[in-house]
Amino acid sequence: MTTASESRPQPAEQFDDLKQQFHADHMGMWIFLSTELMLFGAVFMGFAINRYLHPDAFAAAAGHLDLTMSSINTAVLFSSGFTMALAEQAVGEQRRRLGLGLLGTTIVLGLVFLAIKGYVYYQEMLEGLMPLPWLQFTYDGPSPDQAELFFNFYYILTGMHAFHMLVGVGAICIVLMLGWRRNNPASWVRQVKIVGMYWAFVDIVWVFVFTATFLLRA
Amino acid sequence: MSAVVPTPPASHYLNPPWGLKSWLLTTDHKRIAWLYVISLSGFFFLGGIAALLIRLELLSPPTDFLTEDFYNKMFSLHGIVMVWFFLIPSIPATMGNFLVPLMVGARDMAFPRLNLLSWYIYTIGGLLLIASVVLGGVDTGWTFYTPFSSQYSNSFVVPAAMGVFVVGFSTILTGLNIVTTTHEMRAPGLTWFRLPMFVWGNYSVSLLMVLATPVLTAVLLLIALERMLDLGIFNPALGGDPILFQHLFWFYSHPAVYMMILPAMGVVSEIIACFTRRPLFAYKSMALSILAIVLFGFLAWGHHMFVSGQSIHAGAVFSLFTFMVAVPSAIKVFNWVMSLKEGYIQFTAPMLYALSFLGLFTIGGLTGVVTATIGLDVHVHDTYFVIAHFHYIMVGASVTAYLGGLHFWWPKMTGRMYPERWAIVAAVALFIGFNLTFFPQFLLGIAGMPRRYASYPEEFQFLNVMSSLGAGVLAIGYLLPLVYLPWSLVRGKRAPSNPWRATGLEWQTTSPPPVHNFKVTPVVTGPAYDYR
Amino acid sequence: MNSQDAARFQDMGILPTQASSGAAQVDLLALAMLIFCALVLLAVFGLVLWFSWRYRAGSSVKRKPLSSERKQTAMEMIWAGGLFIVFMGFFYWGVDVYVQMYQQPDEDLTIEVVGKQWMWKLEHPNGAREIDTLHVPVNRKVRLNINSQDVIHSFYVPAFRIKKDAVPGMTTSIWFEPTEIGTYHLFCAEYCGTNHSHMRGQVIVMSQQDYSDWLTANGHEQTAALDGAQLFRTYGCSGCHIGSSVVDAPVLAGIYGRVVPLADGTTIIADEAYIRDSILHPHKDIVAGYKPVMPSFEGRMSEADLQKIIAYIRSLEPGDWQLERHGGNP
Ligand code: HEA
Ligand code: HEA
Ligand code: CUA
Ligand SMILES: [Cu+2]
């Protein structure tokens, strides 16, 4: 990283000006998000088909999940989305301190989400709902085989989401550091926006994951 | 070509530094293109060796040269390597990488570091695949059908699937870069309908890459998890559905076959326009039909599953969409043919490759229409007819176009001319060898020989021997460029900036181009292919 | 393609014999398609060659100015529109053939087909069972209910132009009406693992009289052989004789009735007694070129099982996959 010694910030060398760079980064992020959409879309498709094949077993299995904790978690995630949006605005208005604070809050909320998620996983493991080969799968509802299928999808979907959360938290940490060091204020605005898009996407995906696995229950 | 020996430009991207570091850490799209050329060639010959072993085994009806398991591993390796490690990245990652920024008048790709990262990811994926081969290979075919791949295969499915999984990210990043570059970095005056067809081809292929590849990513992830953790998503005994895998796989893989042909179409359009010295016939519908292929390409996947147990209605609908996707291709063939009319045709080596493409693509496409006719596909599905269909398109058309493009832009990429006479010999050997190899396979398919057969009934031997002999001729066609192209790097004549007197921004800069491509950002004032 | 051919299979040559009522319809469609493709191909190749000659760089033909983009688009629309209509014709025709192929007829005979790695198990309505060979009567509508025990296979009879995947966990079906007496290839067309290419068999079309004779006479024998095939696996015989490359054991397909060279230089005819001895007292007669590693099954195998296994070994033919698997070996 070169420090911007000039007063006017320079775009990366392949771009004509900062505006072009901003557009390009923006577009790149949108394209990236569309690939993410297709990734989750494929798994959702698999889930949907299996739910269609075994509606009762899936609904019953969903009933075994802890709705309360996950609703709390949903609220946590939404707040983090809100603080991220505020952070973007603050940074856009050159209010650096506020922006840094809001980014920090977002990170903390993201981590809280992951912690609760981990706790929920742990509870489920104790209940014997985690269908891993080395764990005993115990399930007292109807058609346990299909229920196991449900739990497989549940862990894949929430696991993929949690992985994206981790990446998102990491990305916010990086922009936080960049803002802290004041390397390049003009690019910082852009970087925060880009990361914000990603975070918003992760929030939205959760809505679908939550609906599909928790709310469609018996 | 001018008689004056041109002096190379004072400073260009191939100037020193030449150390390993300057190549492995470069963010220059032109150097990254070379990294790809080298690694892709390696994989092409790996896949080619597997093909040769396949053809040797098929010389005689019993399984005598290889064992069944080894044979199965060979065609799986062949398919996996050729599709994901050679053909899909072939044109976009090499010439696309090199030329798209040049053709739109940009200094580099939009995200140069991602571009380099993409090559590293490709390399890691390649190493994983090679690891799976070293461990003992994979025997699922390139299609990884469940439940065989997820439960029954005793081979190294997970490392191979992870290799393909990883290389998918490389594809996505390349696509992302090309889409963004085309959208955001065009030179002033370069409107969408002034773009060269090559850019259109690479742009649309990149759209397919970013939208379809993630589905493959997801499905490979599911296979690996299913195998390691016994999930049951594709296991009927646990309530899963093995056909679901096929739907997801082909939802990706049908668009994937267009990933392999669209950039080739772009290359051929450039070559034909240049060597007929005429604008392309009906430029606009050329561009629009590419977009139509992208769109309909997403709707045709079920034509791989006509006998799989999907419903009759689904079969009919997919057949319909498959016919629809053939129409824009037919428009393109019509346009290329009509572009020859009223031209001043020069039969250089690239032009011979382009004309080969035209003929072989038409045969491959027509036989695609045969398989799209659902009542006929029941008979030829999973026979050598299908093998011949897709080799006509993928080898006959795409690989030929890849070689044609490599020759066409060789002067630009290296600053040297290739030896024309040898190139013509290679192009002709390719055409003849190719037809000898794959035409008999149509007949085999019609006679009913199933694919992926290590041994076969005796009556199929004659045609199989013909096919194997043809493969030998074909190999010559591929090995020749491997010799004379590197030779030309040292001994070839120096190339002027524009040896073909072609239009297009890439020819306006020096050969080889300077590091940032253009001394001044070019301004475009007219349509593409302003030949007269 | 002449059906009085002395070879075992009738379906040879470029086009397999038309041996079912549906095959003729498929072939008619194929012929139409072939003509259409040939015409297009001729047009494309013809034009390319003609233009290449006429408009080569050196020729002095006068070049007309290019037509306007509008005119070009119009020409193209005509081409595309015409093509589309033709396509729709083929689409319709193709679907028509396809629907007839899979739609349930009022069948005369239903046969249960089970694919497994790597054999076809077939069961006739009266309970007679057979492996890899399907006997059917001519001119009767036969319906196949197809299933799989493990991976996906595909039931393919080129002479009938039919193919249908055998998918585990679901039953698919297809029907045909054989019209020519003879023996035809049966292939597994979906890749199913190591011996996919050996998962081949035959369909024997017989006169209706022969078929009912066959049912009464051979039904039982075939059934015993089929059970024997199972036992051949459960007792672990297949581990050495089919599957393994670690232990070198002789190939058993086609052994029945053949002359076997023994390690002591003598020979013996492989009749039932010899096979029985080989299983119960393997060390008595060692086959030349093999190590005496085969364990004795005396006391470990009931008489009934023994008979079934012998029936299975007898039912194997030299053309069966076990033989070809070791085709290159001595
Ligand atoms: C680059 C790769 C590529 C391309 C471009 C295509 C293009 C097409 N493919 Fe192909 N296909 C494959 C690669 C490709 N395919 C592969 C790899 C498989 C097998 C996968 C596997 O199982 O392993 C396959 C399998 C496959 C099947 C399944 C067969 C089976 O397994 O039973 C079908 C069925 O419909 C099909 C159809 C088509 C059609 C209609 C087109 C069309 O897009 C073609 C359009 C082109 C033309 C039509 C020619 C040009 C037009 C004219 C000259 C005008 C005149 C034409 C007419 C009047 C007809 N393909
Ligand atoms: C881009 C894609 C691509 C390319 C280029 C090729 C190229 C070739 N392919 Fe392949 N092929 C596929 C994609 C491709 N193929 C796919 C997807 C399958 C399906 C796999 C599956 O069923 O899962 C397949 C399957 C397939 C089969 C069917 C196997 C079977 O079903 O049992 C056959 C059989 O003939 C075959 C042959 C060939 C031949 C002869 C070539 C030739 O064109 C190859 C020519 C190249 C060479 C001959 C290299 C020359 C040089 C050397 C070998 C170097 C010599 C050695 C040294 C110097 C050490 N291919
Ligand atoms: Cu069974 Cu292939
Ligand atoms: Cu397809």
mmCIF file of N, CA, C and O in Angstrom, chain A residues 37-82:
data_model
loop_
_atom_site.group_PDB
_atom_site.id
_atom_site.type_symbol
_atom_site.label_atom_id
_atom_site.label_comp_id
_atom_site.label_asym_id
_atom_site.label_seq_id
_atom_site.Cartn_x
_atom_site.Cartn_y
_atom_site.Cartn_z
ATOM 1 N N LEU A 37 -25.822 -15.475 -4.799
ATOM 2 C CA LEU A 37 -27.249 -15.777 -4.882
ATOM 3 C C LEU A 37 -27.466 -17.132 -5.543
ATOM 4 O O LEU A 37 -28.257 -17.954 -5.077
ATOM 5 N N MET A 38 -26.725 -17.369 -6.623
ATOM 6 C CA MET A 38 -26.883 -18.648 -7.317
ATOM 7 C C MET A 38 -26.405 -19.797 -6.443
ATOM 8 O O MET A 38 -26.972 -20.892 -6.461
ATOM 9 N N LEU A 39 -25.365 -19.545 -5.667
ATOM 10 C CA LEU A 39 -24.840 -20.592 -4.785
ATOM 11 C C LEU A 39 -25.898 -21.000 -3.771
ATOM 12 O O LEU A 39 -26.254 -22.175 -3.647
ATOM 13 N N PHE A 40 -26.425 -20.000 -3.055
ATOM 14 C CA PHE A 40 -27.459 -20.333 -2.086
ATOM 15 C C PHE A 40 -28.703 -20.856 -2.795
ATOM 16 O O PHE A 40 -29.389 -21.744 -2.303
ATOM 17 N N GLY A 41 -28.981 -20.271 -3.947
ATOM 18 C CA GLY A 41 -30.163 -20.681 -4.696
ATOM 19 C C GLY A 41 -30.151 -22.170 -4.992
ATOM 20 O O GLY A 41 -31.168 -22.851 -4.844
ATOM 21 N N ALA A 42 -28.982 -22.683 -5.374
ATOM 22 C CA ALA A 42 -28.905 -24.109 -5.704
ATOM 23 C C ALA A 42 -29.231 -24.955 -4.489
ATOM 24 O O ALA A 42 -30.006 -25.915 -4.576
ATOM 25 N N VAL A 43 -28.671 -24.581 -3.331
ATOM 26 C CA VAL A 43 -28.928 -25.381 -2.146
ATOM 27 C C VAL A 43 -30.397 -25.248 -1.735
ATOM 28 O O VAL A 43 -31.051 -26.228 -1.362
ATOM 29 N N PHE A 44 -30.937 -24.038 -1.842
ATOM 30 C CA PHE A 44 -32.349 -23.854 -1.529
ATOM 31 C C PHE A 44 -33.225 -24.701 -2.432
ATOM 32 O O PHE A 44 -34.244 -25.241 -2.018
ATOM 33 N N MET A 45 -32.818 -24.782 -3.685
ATOM 34 C CA MET A 45 -33.576 -25.587 -4.635
ATOM 35 C C MET A 45 -33.627 -27.043 -4.150
ATOM 36 O O MET A 45 -34.689 -27.660 -4.136
ATOM 37 N N GLY A 46 -32.467 -27.548 -3.754
ATOM 38 C CA GLY A 46 -32.420 -28.907 -3.220
ATOM 39 C C GLY A 46 -33.328 -29.034 -2.013
ATOM 40 O O GLY A 46 -34.103 -29.987 -1.886
ATOM 41 N N PHE A 47 -33.269 -28.054 -1.137
ATOM 42 C CA PHE A 47 -34.115 -28.081 0.048
ATOM 43 C C PHE A 47 -35.581 -28.087 -0.350
ATOM 44 O O PHE A 47 -36.380 -28.885 0.136
ATOM 45 N N ALA A 48 -35.935 -27.182 -1.265
ATOM 46 C CA ALA A 48 -37.343 -27.043 -1.651
ATOM 47 C C ALA A 48 -37.866 -28.357 -2.211
ATOM 48 O O ALA A 48 -38.973 -28.796 -1.862
ATOM 49 N N ILE A 49 -37.073 -29.002 -3.057
ATOM 50 C CA ILE A 49 -37.551 -30.243 -3.659
ATOM 51 C C ILE A 49 -37.750 -31.308 -2.585
ATOM 52 O O ILE A 49 -38.764 -32.012 -2.566
ATOM 53 N N ASN A 50 -36.807 -31.385 -1.670
ATOM 54 C CA ASN A 50 -36.971 -32.392 -0.631
ATOM 55 C C ASN A 50 -38.107 -32.070 0.309
ATOM 56 O O ASN A 50 -38.796 -32.963 0.801
ATOM 57 N N ARG A 51 -38.332 -30.795 0.532
ATOM 58 C CA ARG A 51 -39.465 -30.431 1.374
ATOM 59 C C ARG A 51 -40.766 -30.800 0.693
ATOM 60 O O ARG A 51 -41.731 -31.241 1.304
ATOM 61 N N TYR A 52 -40.758 -30.610 -0.614
ATOM 62 C CA TYR A 52 -41.948 -30.952 -1.382
ATOM 63 C C TYR A 52 -42.184 -32.459 -1.351
ATOM 64 O O TYR A 52 -43.320 -32.922 -1.276
ATOM 65 N N LEU A 53 -41.096 -33.230 -1.372
ATOM 66 C CA LEU A 53 -41.242 -34.683 -1.363
ATOM 67 C C LEU A 53 -41.702 -35.199 -0.006
ATOM 68 O O LEU A 53 -42.469 -36.156 0.079
ATOM 69 N N HIS A 54 -41.200 -34.597 1.048
ATOM 70 C CA HIS A 54 -41.540 -35.087 2.395
ATOM 71 C C HIS A 54 -42.052 -33.944 3.258
ATOM 72 O O HIS A 54 -41.397 -33.556 4.230
ATOM 73 N N PRO A 55 -43.212 -33.365 2.940
ATOM 74 C CA PRO A 55 -43.634 -32.150 3.650
ATOM 75 C C PRO A 55 -43.838 -32.367 5.145
ATOM 76 O O PRO A 55 -43.402 -31.561 5.947
ATOM 77 N N ASP A 56 -44.468 -33.480 5.503
ATOM 78 C CA ASP A 56 -44.804 -33.660 6.912
ATOM 79 C C ASP A 56 -43.559 -33.895 7.756
ATOM 80 O O ASP A 56 -43.397 -33.310 8.823
ATOM 81 N N ALA A 57 -42.697 -34.767 7.237
ATOM 82 C CA ALA A 57 -41.483 -35.061 7.995
ATOM 83 C C ALA A 57 -40.664 -33.793 8.198
ATOM 84 O O ALA A 57 -40.142 -33.542 9.281
ATOM 85 N N PHE A 58 -40.585 -32.974 7.155
ATOM 86 C CA PHE A 58 -39.780 -31.760 7.278
ATOM 87 C C PHE A 58 -40.397 -30.787 8.276
ATOM 88 O O PHE A 58 -39.695 -30.201 9.097
ATOM 89 N N ALA A 59 -41.721 -30.622 8.187
ATOM 90 C CA ALA A 59 -42.368 -29.681 9.093
ATOM 91 C C ALA A 59 -42.189 -30.151 10.533
ATOM 92 O O ALA A 59 -41.895 -29.348 11.430
ATOM 93 N N ALA A 60 -42.348 -31.463 10.743
ATOM 94 C CA ALA A 60 -42.208 -31.988 12.092
ATOM 95 C C ALA A 60 -40.781 -31.781 12.595
ATOM 96 O O ALA A 60 -40.566 -31.385 13.746
ATOM 97 N N ALA A 61 -39.824 -32.030 11.721
ATOM 98 C CA ALA A 61 -38.431 -31.889 12.133
ATOM 99 C C ALA A 61 -38.117 -30.436 12.485
ATOM 100 O O ALA A 61 -37.423 -30.166 13.467
ATOM 101 N N ALA A 62 -38.676 -29.514 11.683
ATOM 102 C CA ALA A 62 -38.424 -28.101 11.965
ATOM 103 C C ALA A 62 -38.929 -27.744 13.353
ATOM 104 O O ALA A 62 -38.373 -26.879 14.033
ATOM 105 N N GLY A 63 -39.993 -28.425 13.779
ATOM 106 C CA GLY A 63 -40.549 -28.169 15.101
ATOM 107 C C GLY A 63 -39.572 -28.467 16.225
ATOM 108 O O GLY A 63 -39.728 -27.962 17.325
ATOM 109 N N HIS A 64 -38.550 -29.264 15.942
ATOM 110 C CA HIS A 64 -37.595 -29.588 16.992
ATOM 111 C C HIS A 64 -36.541 -28.503 17.191
ATOM 112 O O HIS A 64 -35.703 -28.612 18.072
ATOM 113 N N LEU A 65 -36.547 -27.501 16.318
ATOM 114 C CA LEU A 65 -35.523 -26.464 16.450
ATOM 115 C C LEU A 65 -35.971 -25.412 17.461
ATOM 116 O O LEU A 65 -37.160 -25.211 17.696
ATOM 117 N N ASP A 66 -34.988 -24.720 18.009
ATOM 118 C CA ASP A 66 -35.249 -23.739 19.049
ATOM 119 C C ASP A 66 -35.617 -22.404 18.416
ATOM 120 O O ASP A 66 -34.748 -21.644 17.994
ATOM 121 N N LEU A 67 -36.903 -22.122 18.388
ATOM 122 C CA LEU A 67 -37.367 -20.914 17.692
ATOM 123 C C LEU A 67 -36.999 -19.657 18.472
ATOM 124 O O LEU A 67 -36.620 -18.649 17.871
ATOM 125 N N THR A 68 -37.099 -19.718 19.790
ATOM 126 C CA THR A 68 -36.858 -18.511 20.578
ATOM 127 C C THR A 68 -35.446 -17.980 20.370
ATOM 128 O O THR A 68 -35.251 -16.813 20.003
ATOM 129 N N MET A 69 -34.481 -18.848 20.599
ATOM 130 C CA MET A 69 -33.111 -18.400 20.475
ATOM 131 C C MET A 69 -32.862 -17.848 19.087
ATOM 132 O O MET A 69 -32.199 -16.820 18.915
ATOM 133 N N SER A 70 -33.391 -18.526 18.091
ATOM 134 C CA SER A 70 -33.096 -18.092 16.736
ATOM 135 C C SER A 70 -33.818 -16.800 16.384
ATOM 136 O O SER A 70 -33.327 -16.024 15.570
ATOM 137 N N SER A 71 -34.968 -16.579 16.998
ATOM 138 C CA SER A 71 -35.627 -15.297 16.752
ATOM 139 C C SER A 71 -34.795 -14.174 17.355
ATOM 140 O O SER A 71 -34.620 -13.111 16.743
ATOM 141 N N ILE A 72 -34.297 -14.408 18.568
ATOM 142 C CA ILE A 72 -33.410 -13.412 19.176
ATOM 143 C C ILE A 72 -32.239 -13.147 18.240
ATOM 144 O O ILE A 72 -31.871 -12.008 17.958
ATOM 145 N N ASN A 73 -31.702 -14.243 17.713
ATOM 146 C CA ASN A 73 -30.561 -14.120 16.832
ATOM 147 C C ASN A 73 -30.900 -13.303 15.593
ATOM 148 O O ASN A 73 -30.103 -12.491 15.128
ATOM 149 N N THR A 74 -32.094 -13.534 15.062
ATOM 150 C CA THR A 74 -32.522 -12.766 13.894
ATOM 151 C C THR A 74 -32.537 -11.272 14.231
ATOM 152 O O THR A 74 -32.071 -10.440 13.448
ATOM 153 N N ALA A 75 -33.052 -10.980 15.410
ATOM 154 C CA ALA A 75 -33.082 -9.577 15.819
ATOM 155 C C ALA A 75 -31.665 -9.014 15.903
ATOM 156 O O ALA A 75 -31.396 -7.902 15.438
ATOM 157 N N VAL A 76 -30.754 -9.795 16.457
ATOM 158 C CA VAL A 76 -29.360 -9.339 16.560
ATOM 159 C C VAL A 76 -28.802 -9.040 15.178
ATOM 160 O O VAL A 76 -28.189 -7.997 14.933
ATOM 161 N N LEU A 77 -29.076 -9.949 14.266
ATOM 162 C CA LEU A 77 -28.514 -9.778 12.926
ATOM 163 C C LEU A 77 -29.084 -8.535 12.256
ATOM 164 O O LEU A 77 -28.364 -7.770 11.603
ATOM 165 N N PHE A 78 -30.391 -8.350 12.419
ATOM 166 C CA PHE A 78 -30.997 -7.168 11.805
ATOM 167 C C PHE A 78 -30.420 -5.893 12.392
ATOM 168 O O PHE A 78 -30.172 -4.928 11.677
ATOM 169 N N SER A 79 -30.187 -5.881 13.703
ATOM 170 C CA SER A 79 -29.576 -4.675 14.284
ATOM 171 C C SER A 79 -28.205 -4.439 13.675
ATOM 172 O O SER A 79 -27.829 -3.306 13.400
ATOM 173 N N SER A 80 -27.481 -5.520 13.459
ATOM 174 C CA SER A 80 -26.152 -5.328 12.879
ATOM 175 C C SER A 80 -26.271 -4.760 11.474
ATOM 176 O O SER A 80 -25.478 -3.916 11.060
ATOM 177 N N GLY A 81 -27.294 -5.206 10.741
ATOM 178 C CA GLY A 81 -27.508 -4.646 9.415
ATOM 179 C C GLY A 81 -27.801 -3.153 9.505
ATOM 180 O O GLY A 81 -27.314 -2.355 8.704
ATOM 181 N N PHE A 82 -28.566 -2.804 10.526
ATOM 182 C CA PHE A 82 -28.918 -1.404 10.728
ATOM 183 C C PHE A 82 -27.680 -0.580 11.060
ATOM 184 O O PHE A 82 -27.433 0.469 10.452
#
